[in-house]
Amino acid sequence: MPISQENNSSAAQYSPADGSGSANLVAFWLMLAYCLSFLDRQLLVLMIEPIQRDLGISDTMFSLLHGTSFALFYTITGIYLGKLVDTKSRVKIIALSIFLWSLATAISGISRSFFQLFVARMFVGVGEAGLSPGTYSLLSDLFDAKKRSRAFAIYGAGIYLGTGLAFLLGGKLVGYLSGLPPTDLPFFGEIYSWQIAFFVFAAPGIFLSVLFYFFVAEPARGGQEKTAAVSAPDNESAPVTFREFLRHYRANLKPYLGHNLGYGLHMMFSYSFLAWTPAMLMRVHGLEIGDVGLYIGLCLLICGPAGSFSGAALSNYFRVRGLSDSQLRVSAIGSLLLGIFGALSASLDNTQLSIAAAGIAIFFMGLPAGLNAATLQTITPPHFRGQAGASFMLVGNILGLGLGPLLVALLTDYVFLDQSLVHHSLQVFALMTMPLSAILLWRVRSYFAIEEGGDDGGLTADKIEDNVARL
């Protein structure tokens, strides 16, 4: 594997002889980083009962803490970091991002009020804002168009591995710590015992950030592209300003909006489902937090990655058989089935059947996990991929983290007027969001076609020139 030199910005060569294993190892390390980021996010969900008890907050306030605080700074800093990704060392940006959010997670462990924890979670958002844009650009220069769906499926599996481990291990840990009396820490004084979990889960991220900084080298930008449509220009003339990116985005507005909003709505319900299903199982079915962690954790660890890799495999299977737009087809069908089984899980009175339906929903939740990023690279030139990735994550996180869990909480608090009716809120939200997601993705599928005879998608050089000429 190419080892990072003193200057990570120098392009390393991931050649075929060295490259397959090296590139896959980088994808695996990025998956670990994504895993840790979602482990941290979901850990907060498992703490909903002790946080509400000890900090005295409502469902709506918790949604602000879980989603809005993170999404607020994630979206503010994401575009700027995306611009840096297009011009600076992606390896350094990713490593420093991992370090920052891990440090902010540890600081969450000494927060004593809603406001302090809100601010700490905002800085978690700042750190995580650099991971996905950097990863999208980095993996696109390590894998060609036909192999990207599998590479991004590896990365996307980190969502479910991290969330599943949070439920499985974090649930048991939080359940154990919640029963202990407050703890005195040197220099920081007394903290609630459940806050120790933040320190436990911050340490691996700090270690991974150091590993990534010193042992991963920067690949050549645009090295996997073979046509003028998407090949990287010379560094001196590369149009990487935000104005140039907006010009490109406007010229190809329909596929970008269809992609960002379609997958963003998928993220919207996914985050809401994962945020409120634990509360539903505890409030409606009477499960203890440790049992919720076990059941949902196993569903996430098994069904989530299975869905992610199945999405990549199915799209490749149908592509080689003539469906060049298979990635968007699989994603649209996955959104529709996620809505059906998500609503079914929330409507069943039988606990075992509800958990089984949740597992199936999580499978279809994972189906587009690698495809959303892979398809974005198909229509985006290399010198815009950081900003395109940041723009997509901005939309996805505004909808998914900023609005999704909050809207479910508002339905519960102000429409159904009873916290025990959170399952009705999930049913309504599934039927509101997932059909629209499927429609949007289906309507723009032709723009993301990957022909079997070539390496590029549906956005050819002629299409780019025609679209720009219309402005």
GROMACS .gro file of C-alpha atoms in nm:
model
  471
    1MET     CA    1   0.000   0.000   0.000
    2PRO     CA    2   0.129   0.347  -0.075
    3ILE     CA    3   0.244   0.500   0.251
    4SER     CA    4   0.194   0.866   0.325
    5GLN     CA    5   0.501   1.077   0.283
    6GLU     CA    6   0.575   1.400   0.464
    7ASN     CA    7   0.352   1.581   0.217
    8ASN     CA    8   0.029   1.394   0.167
    9SER     CA    9  -0.072   1.621  -0.115
   10SER     CA   10   0.178   1.458  -0.351
   11ALA     CA   11  -0.011   1.213  -0.568
   12ALA     CA   12   0.057   0.850  -0.491
   13GLN     CA   13   0.021   0.582  -0.755
   14TYR     CA   14  -0.226   0.302  -0.679
   15SER     CA   15  -0.124   0.085  -0.970
   16PRO     CA   16  -0.304  -0.236  -1.070
   17ALA     CA   17  -0.019  -0.443  -0.928
   18ASP     CA   18  -0.039  -0.261  -0.596
   19GLY     CA   19  -0.375  -0.100  -0.627
   20SER     CA   20  -0.655  -0.350  -0.573
   21GLY     CA   21  -0.554  -0.447  -0.221
   22SER     CA   22  -0.434  -0.096  -0.136
   23ALA     CA   23  -0.751   0.073  -0.258
   24ASN     CA   24  -0.970  -0.181  -0.078
   25LEU     CA   25  -0.774  -0.124   0.243
   26VAL     CA   26  -0.832   0.251   0.218
   27ALA     CA   27  -1.203   0.182   0.159
   28PHE     CA   28  -1.205  -0.041   0.468
   29TRP     CA   29  -1.042   0.228   0.685
   30LEU     CA   30  -1.293   0.483   0.558
   31MET     CA   31  -1.571   0.239   0.644
   32LEU     CA   32  -1.429   0.217   0.999
   33ALA     CA   33  -1.438   0.598   1.022
   34TYR     CA   34  -1.799   0.604   0.899
   35CYS     CA   35  -1.877   0.326   1.147
   36LEU     CA   36  -1.738   0.532   1.435
   37SER     CA   37  -1.928   0.843   1.327
   38PHE     CA   38  -2.260   0.660   1.329
   39LEU     CA   39  -2.176   0.477   1.649
   40ASP     CA   40  -2.138   0.820   1.807
   41ARG     CA   41  -2.462   0.952   1.656
   42GLN     CA   42  -2.673   0.654   1.762
   43LEU     CA   43  -2.521   0.641   2.109
   44LEU     CA   44  -2.710   0.963   2.184
   45VAL     CA   45  -3.039   0.799   2.079
   46LEU     CA   46  -2.982   0.515   2.325
   47MET     CA   47  -2.935   0.773   2.599
   48ILE     CA   48  -3.274   0.934   2.538
   49GLU     CA   49  -3.425   0.816   2.867
   50PRO     CA   50  -3.138   0.912   3.102
   51ILE     CA   51  -3.077   1.240   2.911
   52GLN     CA   52  -3.442   1.339   2.938
   53ARG     CA   53  -3.449   1.235   3.303
   54ASP     CA   54  -3.129   1.409   3.415
   55LEU     CA   55  -3.136   1.716   3.189
   56GLY     CA   56  -3.516   1.759   3.196
   57ILE     CA   57  -3.584   1.788   2.822
   58SER     CA   58  -3.886   1.700   2.601
   59ASP     CA   59  -3.900   1.489   2.283
   60THR     CA   60  -3.878   1.805   2.073
   61MET     CA   61  -3.573   1.932   2.265
   62PHE     CA   62  -3.409   1.592   2.228
   63SER     CA   63  -3.467   1.604   1.851
   64LEU     CA   64  -3.296   1.944   1.845
   65LEU     CA   65  -3.008   1.789   2.039
   66HIS     CA   66  -2.984   1.475   1.826
   67GLY     CA   67  -3.046   1.617   1.481
   68THR     CA   68  -3.056   1.993   1.453
   69SER     CA   69  -2.745   2.070   1.661
   70PHE     CA   70  -2.543   1.830   1.444
   71ALA     CA   71  -2.698   1.932   1.113
   72LEU     CA   72  -2.667   2.306   1.182
   73PHE     CA   73  -2.288   2.321   1.174
   74TYR     CA   74  -2.257   2.020   0.944
   75THR     CA   75  -2.436   2.214   0.672
   76ILE     CA   76  -2.263   2.545   0.744
   77THR     CA   77  -1.911   2.401   0.724
   78GLY     CA   78  -1.979   2.125   0.472
   79ILE     CA   79  -1.966   2.341   0.159
   80TYR     CA   80  -1.643   2.511   0.267
   81LEU     CA   81  -1.481   2.175   0.345
   82GLY     CA   82  -1.604   2.045   0.010
   83LYS     CA   83  -1.418   2.329  -0.159
   84LEU     CA   84  -1.104   2.234   0.037
   85VAL     CA   85  -1.149   1.872  -0.070
   86ASP     CA   86  -1.137   1.983  -0.434
   87THR     CA   87  -0.810   2.175  -0.387
   88LYS     CA   88  -0.620   2.032  -0.085
   89SER     CA   89  -0.510   1.694   0.050
   90ARG     CA   90  -0.817   1.482   0.103
   91VAL     CA   91  -0.627   1.246   0.332
   92LYS     CA   92  -0.534   1.527   0.572
   93ILE     CA   93  -0.887   1.669   0.569
   94ILE     CA   94  -1.036   1.328   0.651
   95ALA     CA   95  -0.783   1.259   0.928
   96LEU     CA   96  -0.833   1.597   1.094
   97SER     CA   97  -1.211   1.563   1.064
   98ILE     CA   98  -1.205   1.227   1.245
   99PHE     CA   99  -0.989   1.376   1.520
  100LEU     CA  100  -1.217   1.679   1.568
  101TRP     CA  101  -1.545   1.489   1.601
  102SER     CA  102  -1.384   1.233   1.835
  103LEU     CA  103  -1.259   1.515   2.058
  104ALA     CA  104  -1.606   1.677   2.056
  105THR     CA  105  -1.759   1.341   2.150
  106ALA     CA  106  -1.532   1.325   2.453
  107ILE     CA  107  -1.633   1.682   2.546
  108SER     CA  108  -1.997   1.568   2.536
  109GLY     CA  109  -1.907   1.350   2.832
  110ILE     CA  110  -1.850   1.652   3.057
  111SER     CA  111  -2.154   1.856   2.949
  112ARG     CA  112  -2.387   1.943   3.237
  113SER     CA  113  -2.679   2.110   3.061
  114PHE     CA  114  -2.886   2.098   2.743
  115PHE     CA  115  -2.702   2.402   2.603
  116GLN     CA  116  -2.353   2.261   2.671
  117LEU     CA  117  -2.443   1.929   2.511
  118PHE     CA  118  -2.603   2.113   2.217
  119VAL     CA  119  -2.278   2.303   2.153
  120ALA     CA  120  -2.067   1.986   2.184
  121ARG     CA  121  -2.287   1.810   1.929
  122MET     CA  122  -2.250   2.104   1.690
  123PHE     CA  123  -1.874   2.051   1.691
  124VAL     CA  124  -1.929   1.682   1.625
  125GLY     CA  125  -2.113   1.802   1.314
  126VAL     CA  126  -1.822   2.026   1.214
  127GLY     CA  127  -1.585   1.729   1.230
  128GLU     CA  128  -1.807   1.486   1.046
  129ALA     CA  129  -1.874   1.742   0.769
  130GLY     CA  130  -1.534   1.664   0.616
  131LEU     CA  131  -1.562   1.285   0.604
  132SER     CA  132  -1.809   1.208   0.326
  133PRO     CA  133  -1.703   1.480   0.075
  134GLY     CA  134  -1.341   1.373   0.119
  135THR     CA  135  -1.432   1.006   0.092
  136TYR     CA  136  -1.645   1.054  -0.220
  137SER     CA  137  -1.359   1.227  -0.400
  138LEU     CA  138  -1.091   0.989  -0.268
  139LEU     CA  139  -1.270   0.664  -0.356
  140SER     CA  140  -1.356   0.798  -0.702
  141ASP     CA  141  -0.984   0.824  -0.772
  142LEU     CA  142  -0.920   0.472  -0.643
  143PHE     CA  143  -1.198   0.287  -0.833
  144ASP     CA  144  -1.335   0.327  -1.184
  145ALA     CA  145  -1.707   0.379  -1.256
  146LYS     CA  146  -1.791   0.008  -1.278
  147LYS     CA  147  -1.630  -0.075  -0.943
  148ARG     CA  148  -1.745   0.226  -0.745
  149SER     CA  149  -2.078   0.081  -0.634
  150ARG     CA  150  -1.894  -0.197  -0.449
  151ALA     CA  151  -1.639   0.046  -0.302
  152PHE     CA  152  -1.912   0.278  -0.180
  153ALA     CA  153  -2.107  -0.021  -0.051
  154ILE     CA  154  -1.807  -0.100   0.172
  155TYR     CA  155  -1.808   0.261   0.293
  156GLY     CA  156  -2.186   0.271   0.329
  157ALA     CA  157  -2.188  -0.046   0.538
  158GLY     CA  158  -2.022   0.162   0.810
  159ILE     CA  159  -2.359   0.328   0.877
  160TYR     CA  160  -2.515   0.000   0.984
  161LEU     CA  161  -2.209  -0.147   1.152
  162GLY     CA  162  -2.167   0.169   1.362
  163THR     CA  163  -2.534   0.204   1.443
  164GLY     CA  164  -2.564  -0.169   1.511
  165LEU     CA  165  -2.266  -0.170   1.746
  166ALA     CA  166  -2.410   0.133   1.922
  167PHE     CA  167  -2.733  -0.055   1.982
  168LEU     CA  168  -2.568  -0.387   2.066
  169LEU     CA  169  -2.277  -0.271   2.282
  170GLY     CA  170  -2.381   0.084   2.359
  171GLY     CA  171  -2.725  -0.027   2.473
  172LYS     CA  172  -2.579  -0.267   2.726
  173LEU     CA  173  -2.317  -0.013   2.835
  174VAL     CA  174  -2.567   0.271   2.876
  175GLY     CA  175  -2.809   0.039   3.052
  176TYR     CA  176  -2.537  -0.059   3.298
  177LEU     CA  177  -2.404   0.294   3.350
  178SER     CA  178  -2.751   0.444   3.393
  179GLY     CA  179  -2.801   0.246   3.711
  180LEU     CA  180  -2.483   0.380   3.873
  181PRO     CA  181  -2.459   0.691   4.088
  182PRO     CA  182  -2.287   1.008   3.955
  183THR     CA  183  -1.908   0.983   3.915
  184ASP     CA  184  -1.635   1.230   4.012
  185LEU     CA  185  -1.373   1.300   3.744
  186PRO     CA  186  -1.041   1.470   3.819
  187PHE     CA  187  -1.049   1.837   3.704
  188PHE     CA  188  -1.410   1.811   3.581
  189GLY     CA  189  -1.601   1.726   3.896
  190GLU     CA  190  -1.920   1.524   3.909
  191ILE     CA  191  -2.079   1.383   3.592
  192TYR     CA  192  -2.366   1.143   3.535
  193SER     CA  193  -2.237   0.787   3.501
  194TRP     CA  194  -2.399   0.736   3.159
  195GLN     CA  195  -2.174   1.014   3.022
  196ILE     CA  196  -1.873   0.783   3.058
  197ALA     CA  197  -1.995   0.614   2.739
  198PHE     CA  198  -1.890   0.923   2.543
  199PHE     CA  199  -1.527   0.877   2.652
  200VAL     CA  200  -1.535   0.506   2.566
  201PHE     CA  201  -1.647   0.570   2.209
  202ALA     CA  202  -1.426   0.876   2.147
  203ALA     CA  203  -1.094   0.692   2.193
  204PRO     CA  204  -1.101   0.468   1.877
  205GLY     CA  205  -1.163   0.770   1.653
  206ILE     CA  206  -0.858   0.953   1.784
  207PHE     CA  207  -0.644   0.646   1.714
  208LEU     CA  208  -0.788   0.602   1.362
  209SER     CA  209  -0.724   0.967   1.276
  210VAL     CA  210  -0.354   0.929   1.354
  211LEU     CA  211  -0.338   0.604   1.156
  212PHE     CA  212  -0.505   0.760   0.852
  213TYR     CA  213  -0.290   1.075   0.860
  214PHE     CA  214   0.044   0.892   0.860
  215PHE     CA  215  -0.028   0.574   0.661
  216VAL     CA  216  -0.254   0.673   0.369
  217ALA     CA  217  -0.116   0.857   0.067
  218GLU     CA  218  -0.300   1.092  -0.166
  219PRO     CA  219  -0.391   0.938  -0.508
  220ALA     CA  220  -0.378   1.132  -0.834
  221ARG     CA  221  -0.693   1.339  -0.879
  222GLY     CA  222  -0.903   1.226  -1.178
  223GLY     CA  223  -0.678   0.928  -1.243
  224GLN     CA  224  -0.968   0.688  -1.304
  225GLU     CA  225  -1.136   0.896  -1.576
  226LYS     CA  226  -1.083   0.825  -1.943
  227THR     CA  227  -1.289   1.080  -2.134
  228ALA     CA  228  -1.292   1.455  -2.172
  229ALA     CA  229  -1.635   1.469  -2.009
  230VAL     CA  230  -1.502   1.404  -1.666
  231SER     CA  231  -1.123   1.415  -1.687
  232ALA     CA  232  -0.949   1.648  -1.446
  233PRO     CA  233  -0.798   1.959  -1.599
  234ASP     CA  234  -0.453   2.086  -1.519
  235ASN     CA  235  -0.418   2.211  -1.162
  236GLU     CA  236  -0.350   2.564  -1.279
  237SER     CA  237  -0.671   2.589  -1.482
  238ALA     CA  238  -0.903   2.366  -1.279
  239PRO     CA  239  -1.235   2.552  -1.231
  240VAL     CA  240  -1.278   2.467  -0.864
  241THR     CA  241  -1.428   2.793  -0.739
  242PHE     CA  242  -1.772   2.772  -0.582
  243ARG     CA  243  -1.910   2.993  -0.860
  244GLU     CA  244  -1.787   2.750  -1.124
  245PHE     CA  245  -1.935   2.460  -0.931
  246LEU     CA  246  -2.272   2.639  -0.912
  247ARG     CA  247  -2.255   2.698  -1.289
  248HIS     CA  248  -2.198   2.327  -1.343
  249TYR     CA  249  -2.477   2.241  -1.094
  250ARG     CA  250  -2.725   2.474  -1.265
  251ALA     CA  251  -2.636   2.334  -1.606
  252ASN     CA  252  -2.728   1.987  -1.483
  253LEU     CA  253  -2.998   2.087  -1.235
  254LYS     CA  254  -3.251   1.812  -1.305
  255PRO     CA  255  -3.024   1.511  -1.234
  256TYR     CA  256  -2.866   1.679  -0.931
  257LEU     CA  257  -3.199   1.778  -0.777
  258GLY     CA  258  -3.355   1.440  -0.849
  259HIS     CA  259  -3.055   1.267  -0.695
  260ASN     CA  260  -3.016   1.494  -0.391
  261LEU     CA  261  -3.386   1.515  -0.304
  262GLY     CA  262  -3.462   1.151  -0.384
  263TYR     CA  263  -3.182   1.012  -0.172
  264GLY     CA  264  -3.230   1.294   0.080
  265LEU     CA  265  -3.590   1.184   0.145
  266HIS     CA  266  -3.463   0.829   0.184
  267MET     CA  267  -3.221   0.958   0.448
  268MET     CA  268  -3.502   1.161   0.606
  269PHE     CA  269  -3.712   0.858   0.690
  270SER     CA  270  -3.409   0.638   0.764
  271TYR     CA  271  -3.278   0.873   1.033
  272SER     CA  272  -3.628   0.916   1.175
  273PHE     CA  273  -3.687   0.542   1.186
  274LEU     CA  274  -3.356   0.473   1.362
  275ALA     CA  275  -3.405   0.767   1.599
  276TRP     CA  276  -3.756   0.677   1.715
  277THR     CA  277  -3.787   0.298   1.677
  278PRO     CA  278  -3.603   0.243   2.010
  279ALA     CA  279  -3.846   0.478   2.184
  280MET     CA  280  -4.138   0.304   2.011
  281LEU     CA  281  -4.024  -0.039   2.132
  282MET     CA  282  -3.980   0.090   2.487
  283ARG     CA  283  -4.302   0.295   2.503
  284VAL     CA  284  -4.540   0.079   2.299
  285HIS     CA  285  -4.402  -0.272   2.351
  286GLY     CA  286  -4.255  -0.224   2.699
  287LEU     CA  287  -3.900  -0.341   2.619
  288GLU     CA  288  -3.603  -0.244   2.833
  289ILE     CA  289  -3.320  -0.038   2.682
  290GLY     CA  290  -3.080  -0.336   2.688
  291ASP     CA  291  -3.327  -0.555   2.498
  292VAL     CA  292  -3.388  -0.281   2.242
  293GLY     CA  293  -3.013  -0.252   2.188
  294LEU     CA  294  -2.982  -0.627   2.136
  295TYR     CA  295  -3.269  -0.670   1.888
  296ILE     CA  296  -3.219  -0.356   1.680
  297GLY     CA  297  -2.841  -0.393   1.700
  298LEU     CA  298  -2.854  -0.740   1.548
  299CYS     CA  299  -3.093  -0.621   1.275
  300LEU     CA  300  -2.855  -0.339   1.187
  301LEU     CA  301  -2.540  -0.551   1.193
  302ILE     CA  302  -2.694  -0.823   0.975
  303CYS     CA  303  -2.958  -0.660   0.757
  304GLY     CA  304  -2.792  -0.321   0.696
  305PRO     CA  305  -2.464  -0.443   0.540
  306ALA     CA  306  -2.657  -0.719   0.360
  307GLY     CA  307  -2.873  -0.450   0.201
  308SER     CA  308  -2.573  -0.233   0.114
  309PHE     CA  309  -2.384  -0.510  -0.065
  310SER     CA  310  -2.704  -0.645  -0.223
  311GLY     CA  311  -2.773  -0.302  -0.371
  312ALA     CA  312  -2.429  -0.294  -0.535
  313ALA     CA  313  -2.458  -0.656  -0.654
  314LEU     CA  314  -2.810  -0.612  -0.794
  315SER     CA  315  -2.723  -0.292  -0.979
  316ASN     CA  316  -2.418  -0.457  -1.135
  317TYR     CA  317  -2.619  -0.770  -1.221
  318PHE     CA  318  -2.885  -0.573  -1.408
  319ARG     CA  319  -2.631  -0.338  -1.568
  320VAL     CA  320  -2.440  -0.616  -1.744
  321ARG     CA  321  -2.777  -0.746  -1.867
  322GLY     CA  322  -2.863  -0.422  -2.041
  323LEU     CA  323  -3.019  -0.196  -1.776
  324SER     CA  324  -2.762   0.083  -1.777
  325ASP     CA  325  -2.970   0.286  -1.529
  326SER     CA  326  -2.991  -0.001  -1.281
  327GLN     CA  327  -2.843   0.194  -0.988
  328LEU     CA  328  -3.135   0.439  -0.976
  329ARG     CA  329  -3.389   0.162  -1.043
  330VAL     CA  330  -3.266  -0.042  -0.748
  331SER     CA  331  -3.259   0.268  -0.528
  332ALA     CA  332  -3.615   0.371  -0.617
  333ILE     CA  333  -3.753   0.024  -0.547
  334GLY     CA  334  -3.557   0.015  -0.221
  335SER     CA  335  -3.715   0.344  -0.110
  336LEU     CA  336  -4.065   0.217  -0.179
  337LEU     CA  337  -4.011  -0.109   0.010
  338LEU     CA  338  -3.846   0.076   0.300
  339GLY     CA  339  -4.162   0.283   0.340
  340ILE     CA  340  -4.385  -0.024   0.331
  341PHE     CA  341  -4.193  -0.226   0.589
  342GLY     CA  342  -4.113   0.077   0.805
  343ALA     CA  343  -4.483   0.158   0.834
  344LEU     CA  344  -4.562  -0.210   0.892
  345SER     CA  345  -4.311  -0.232   1.178
  346ALA     CA  346  -4.471   0.067   1.347
  347SER     CA  347  -4.824  -0.069   1.305
  348LEU     CA  348  -4.783  -0.427   1.436
  349ASP     CA  349  -4.894  -0.505   1.792
  350ASN     CA  350  -4.687  -0.822   1.814
  351THR     CA  351  -4.337  -0.733   1.937
  352GLN     CA  352  -4.157  -1.013   1.751
  353LEU     CA  353  -4.329  -0.933   1.422
  354SER     CA  354  -4.262  -0.562   1.469
  355ILE     CA  355  -3.889  -0.629   1.516
  356ALA     CA  356  -3.884  -0.866   1.217
  357ALA     CA  357  -4.048  -0.601   0.997
  358ALA     CA  358  -3.794  -0.348   1.127
  359GLY     CA  359  -3.513  -0.583   1.018
  360ILE     CA  360  -3.658  -0.604   0.666
  361ALA     CA  361  -3.699  -0.225   0.660
  362ILE     CA  362  -3.331  -0.187   0.758
  363PHE     CA  363  -3.233  -0.419   0.469
  364PHE     CA  364  -3.409  -0.189   0.221
  365MET     CA  365  -3.271   0.111   0.408
  366GLY     CA  366  -2.923  -0.019   0.326
  367LEU     CA  367  -2.997  -0.104  -0.038
  368PRO     CA  368  -2.896   0.242  -0.176
  369ALA     CA  369  -2.620   0.299   0.084
  370GLY     CA  370  -2.340   0.259  -0.171
  371LEU     CA  371  -2.540   0.365  -0.475
  372ASN     CA  372  -2.619   0.721  -0.365
  373ALA     CA  373  -2.251   0.816  -0.359
  374ALA     CA  374  -2.151   0.605  -0.661
  375THR     CA  375  -2.419   0.761  -0.882
  376LEU     CA  376  -2.317   1.112  -0.777
  377GLN     CA  377  -1.967   1.051  -0.914
  378THR     CA  378  -2.114   0.937  -1.246
  379ILE     CA  379  -2.240   1.288  -1.328
  380THR     CA  380  -1.970   1.492  -1.151
  381PRO     CA  381  -1.623   1.579  -1.290
  382PRO     CA  382  -1.332   1.500  -1.051
  383HIS     CA  383  -1.254   1.865  -0.975
  384PHE     CA  384  -1.609   1.921  -0.845
  385ARG     CA  385  -1.660   1.603  -0.645
  386GLY     CA  386  -1.579   1.746  -0.305
  387GLN     CA  387  -1.832   2.028  -0.348
  388ALA     CA  388  -2.089   1.796  -0.508
  389GLY     CA  389  -2.052   1.555  -0.218
  390ALA     CA  390  -2.083   1.836   0.036
  391SER     CA  391  -2.393   1.970  -0.142
  392PHE     CA  392  -2.555   1.628  -0.135
  393MET     CA  393  -2.470   1.580   0.232
  394LEU     CA  394  -2.606   1.929   0.304
  395VAL     CA  395  -2.943   1.836   0.153
  396GLY     CA  396  -2.939   1.487   0.305
  397ASN     CA  397  -2.855   1.607   0.654
  398ILE     CA  398  -3.098   1.899   0.651
  399LEU     CA  399  -3.373   1.654   0.558
  400GLY     CA  400  -3.240   1.352   0.747
  401LEU     CA  401  -3.096   1.489   1.069
  402GLY     CA  402  -3.224   1.843   1.082
  403LEU     CA  403  -3.590   1.780   0.994
  404GLY     CA  404  -3.668   1.407   0.994
  405PRO     CA  405  -3.654   1.315   1.366
  406LEU     CA  406  -3.785   1.660   1.457
  407LEU     CA  407  -4.095   1.625   1.237
  408VAL     CA  408  -4.173   1.285   1.388
  409ALA     CA  409  -4.140   1.439   1.735
  410LEU     CA  410  -4.366   1.730   1.638
  411LEU     CA  411  -4.629   1.486   1.511
  412THR     CA  412  -4.610   1.301   1.843
  413ASP     CA  413  -4.614   1.611   2.065
  414TYR     CA  414  -4.860   1.834   1.876
  415VAL     CA  415  -5.077   1.608   1.657
  416PHE     CA  416  -5.117   1.285   1.849
  417LEU     CA  417  -5.053   1.461   2.184
  418ASP     CA  418  -4.918   1.149   2.351
  419GLN     CA  419  -4.560   1.018   2.366
  420SER     CA  420  -4.690   0.659   2.363
  421LEU     CA  421  -4.830   0.719   2.011
  422VAL     CA  422  -4.491   0.768   1.848
  423HIS     CA  423  -4.562   0.459   1.632
  424HIS     CA  424  -4.847   0.648   1.460
  425SER     CA  425  -4.606   0.931   1.380
  426LEU     CA  426  -4.365   0.683   1.217
  427GLN     CA  427  -4.645   0.529   1.010
  428VAL     CA  428  -4.757   0.867   0.878
  429PHE     CA  429  -4.401   0.979   0.806
  430ALA     CA  430  -4.316   0.661   0.612
  431LEU     CA  431  -4.615   0.704   0.383
  432MET     CA  432  -4.541   1.074   0.333
  433THR     CA  433  -4.173   1.046   0.235
  434MET     CA  434  -4.087   0.714   0.073
  435PRO     CA  435  -4.322   0.715  -0.229
  436LEU     CA  436  -4.196   1.064  -0.318
  437SER     CA  437  -3.834   0.946  -0.287
  438ALA     CA  438  -3.903   0.655  -0.524
  439ILE     CA  439  -4.073   0.882  -0.780
  440LEU     CA  440  -3.788   1.136  -0.783
  441LEU     CA  441  -3.517   0.870  -0.828
  442TRP     CA  442  -3.712   0.688  -1.099
  443ARG     CA  443  -3.771   1.002  -1.303
  444VAL     CA  444  -3.399   1.094  -1.332
  445ARG     CA  445  -3.260   0.742  -1.378
  446SER     CA  446  -3.158   0.793  -1.743
  447TYR     CA  447  -2.902   1.061  -1.647
  448PHE     CA  448  -2.704   0.810  -1.440
  449ALA     CA  449  -2.670   0.533  -1.697
  450ILE     CA  450  -2.340   0.345  -1.711
  451GLU     CA  451  -2.291   0.177  -2.048
  452GLU     CA  452  -2.127  -0.165  -2.041
  453GLY     CA  453  -1.890  -0.068  -2.320
  454GLY     CA  454  -1.750   0.241  -2.146
  455ASP     CA  455  -1.646   0.383  -1.814
  456ASP     CA  456  -1.866   0.690  -1.800
  457GLY     CA  457  -2.222   0.760  -1.710
  458GLY     CA  458  -2.493   0.944  -1.892
  459LEU     CA  459  -2.333   1.287  -1.852
  460THR     CA  460  -2.120   1.307  -2.166
  461ALA     CA  461  -1.902   1.592  -2.282
  462ASP     CA  462  -2.163   1.693  -2.542
  463LYS     CA  463  -2.437   1.704  -2.277
  464ILE     CA  464  -2.225   1.923  -2.051
  465GLU     CA  465  -2.154   2.166  -2.335
  466ASP     CA  466  -2.520   2.176  -2.441
  467ASN     CA  467  -2.641   2.238  -2.088
  468VAL     CA  468  -2.388   2.514  -2.027
  469ALA     CA  469  -2.480   2.679  -2.358
  470ARG     CA  470  -2.843   2.707  -2.245
  471LEU     CA  471  -2.752   2.922  -1.941
   0.00000   0.00000   0.00000
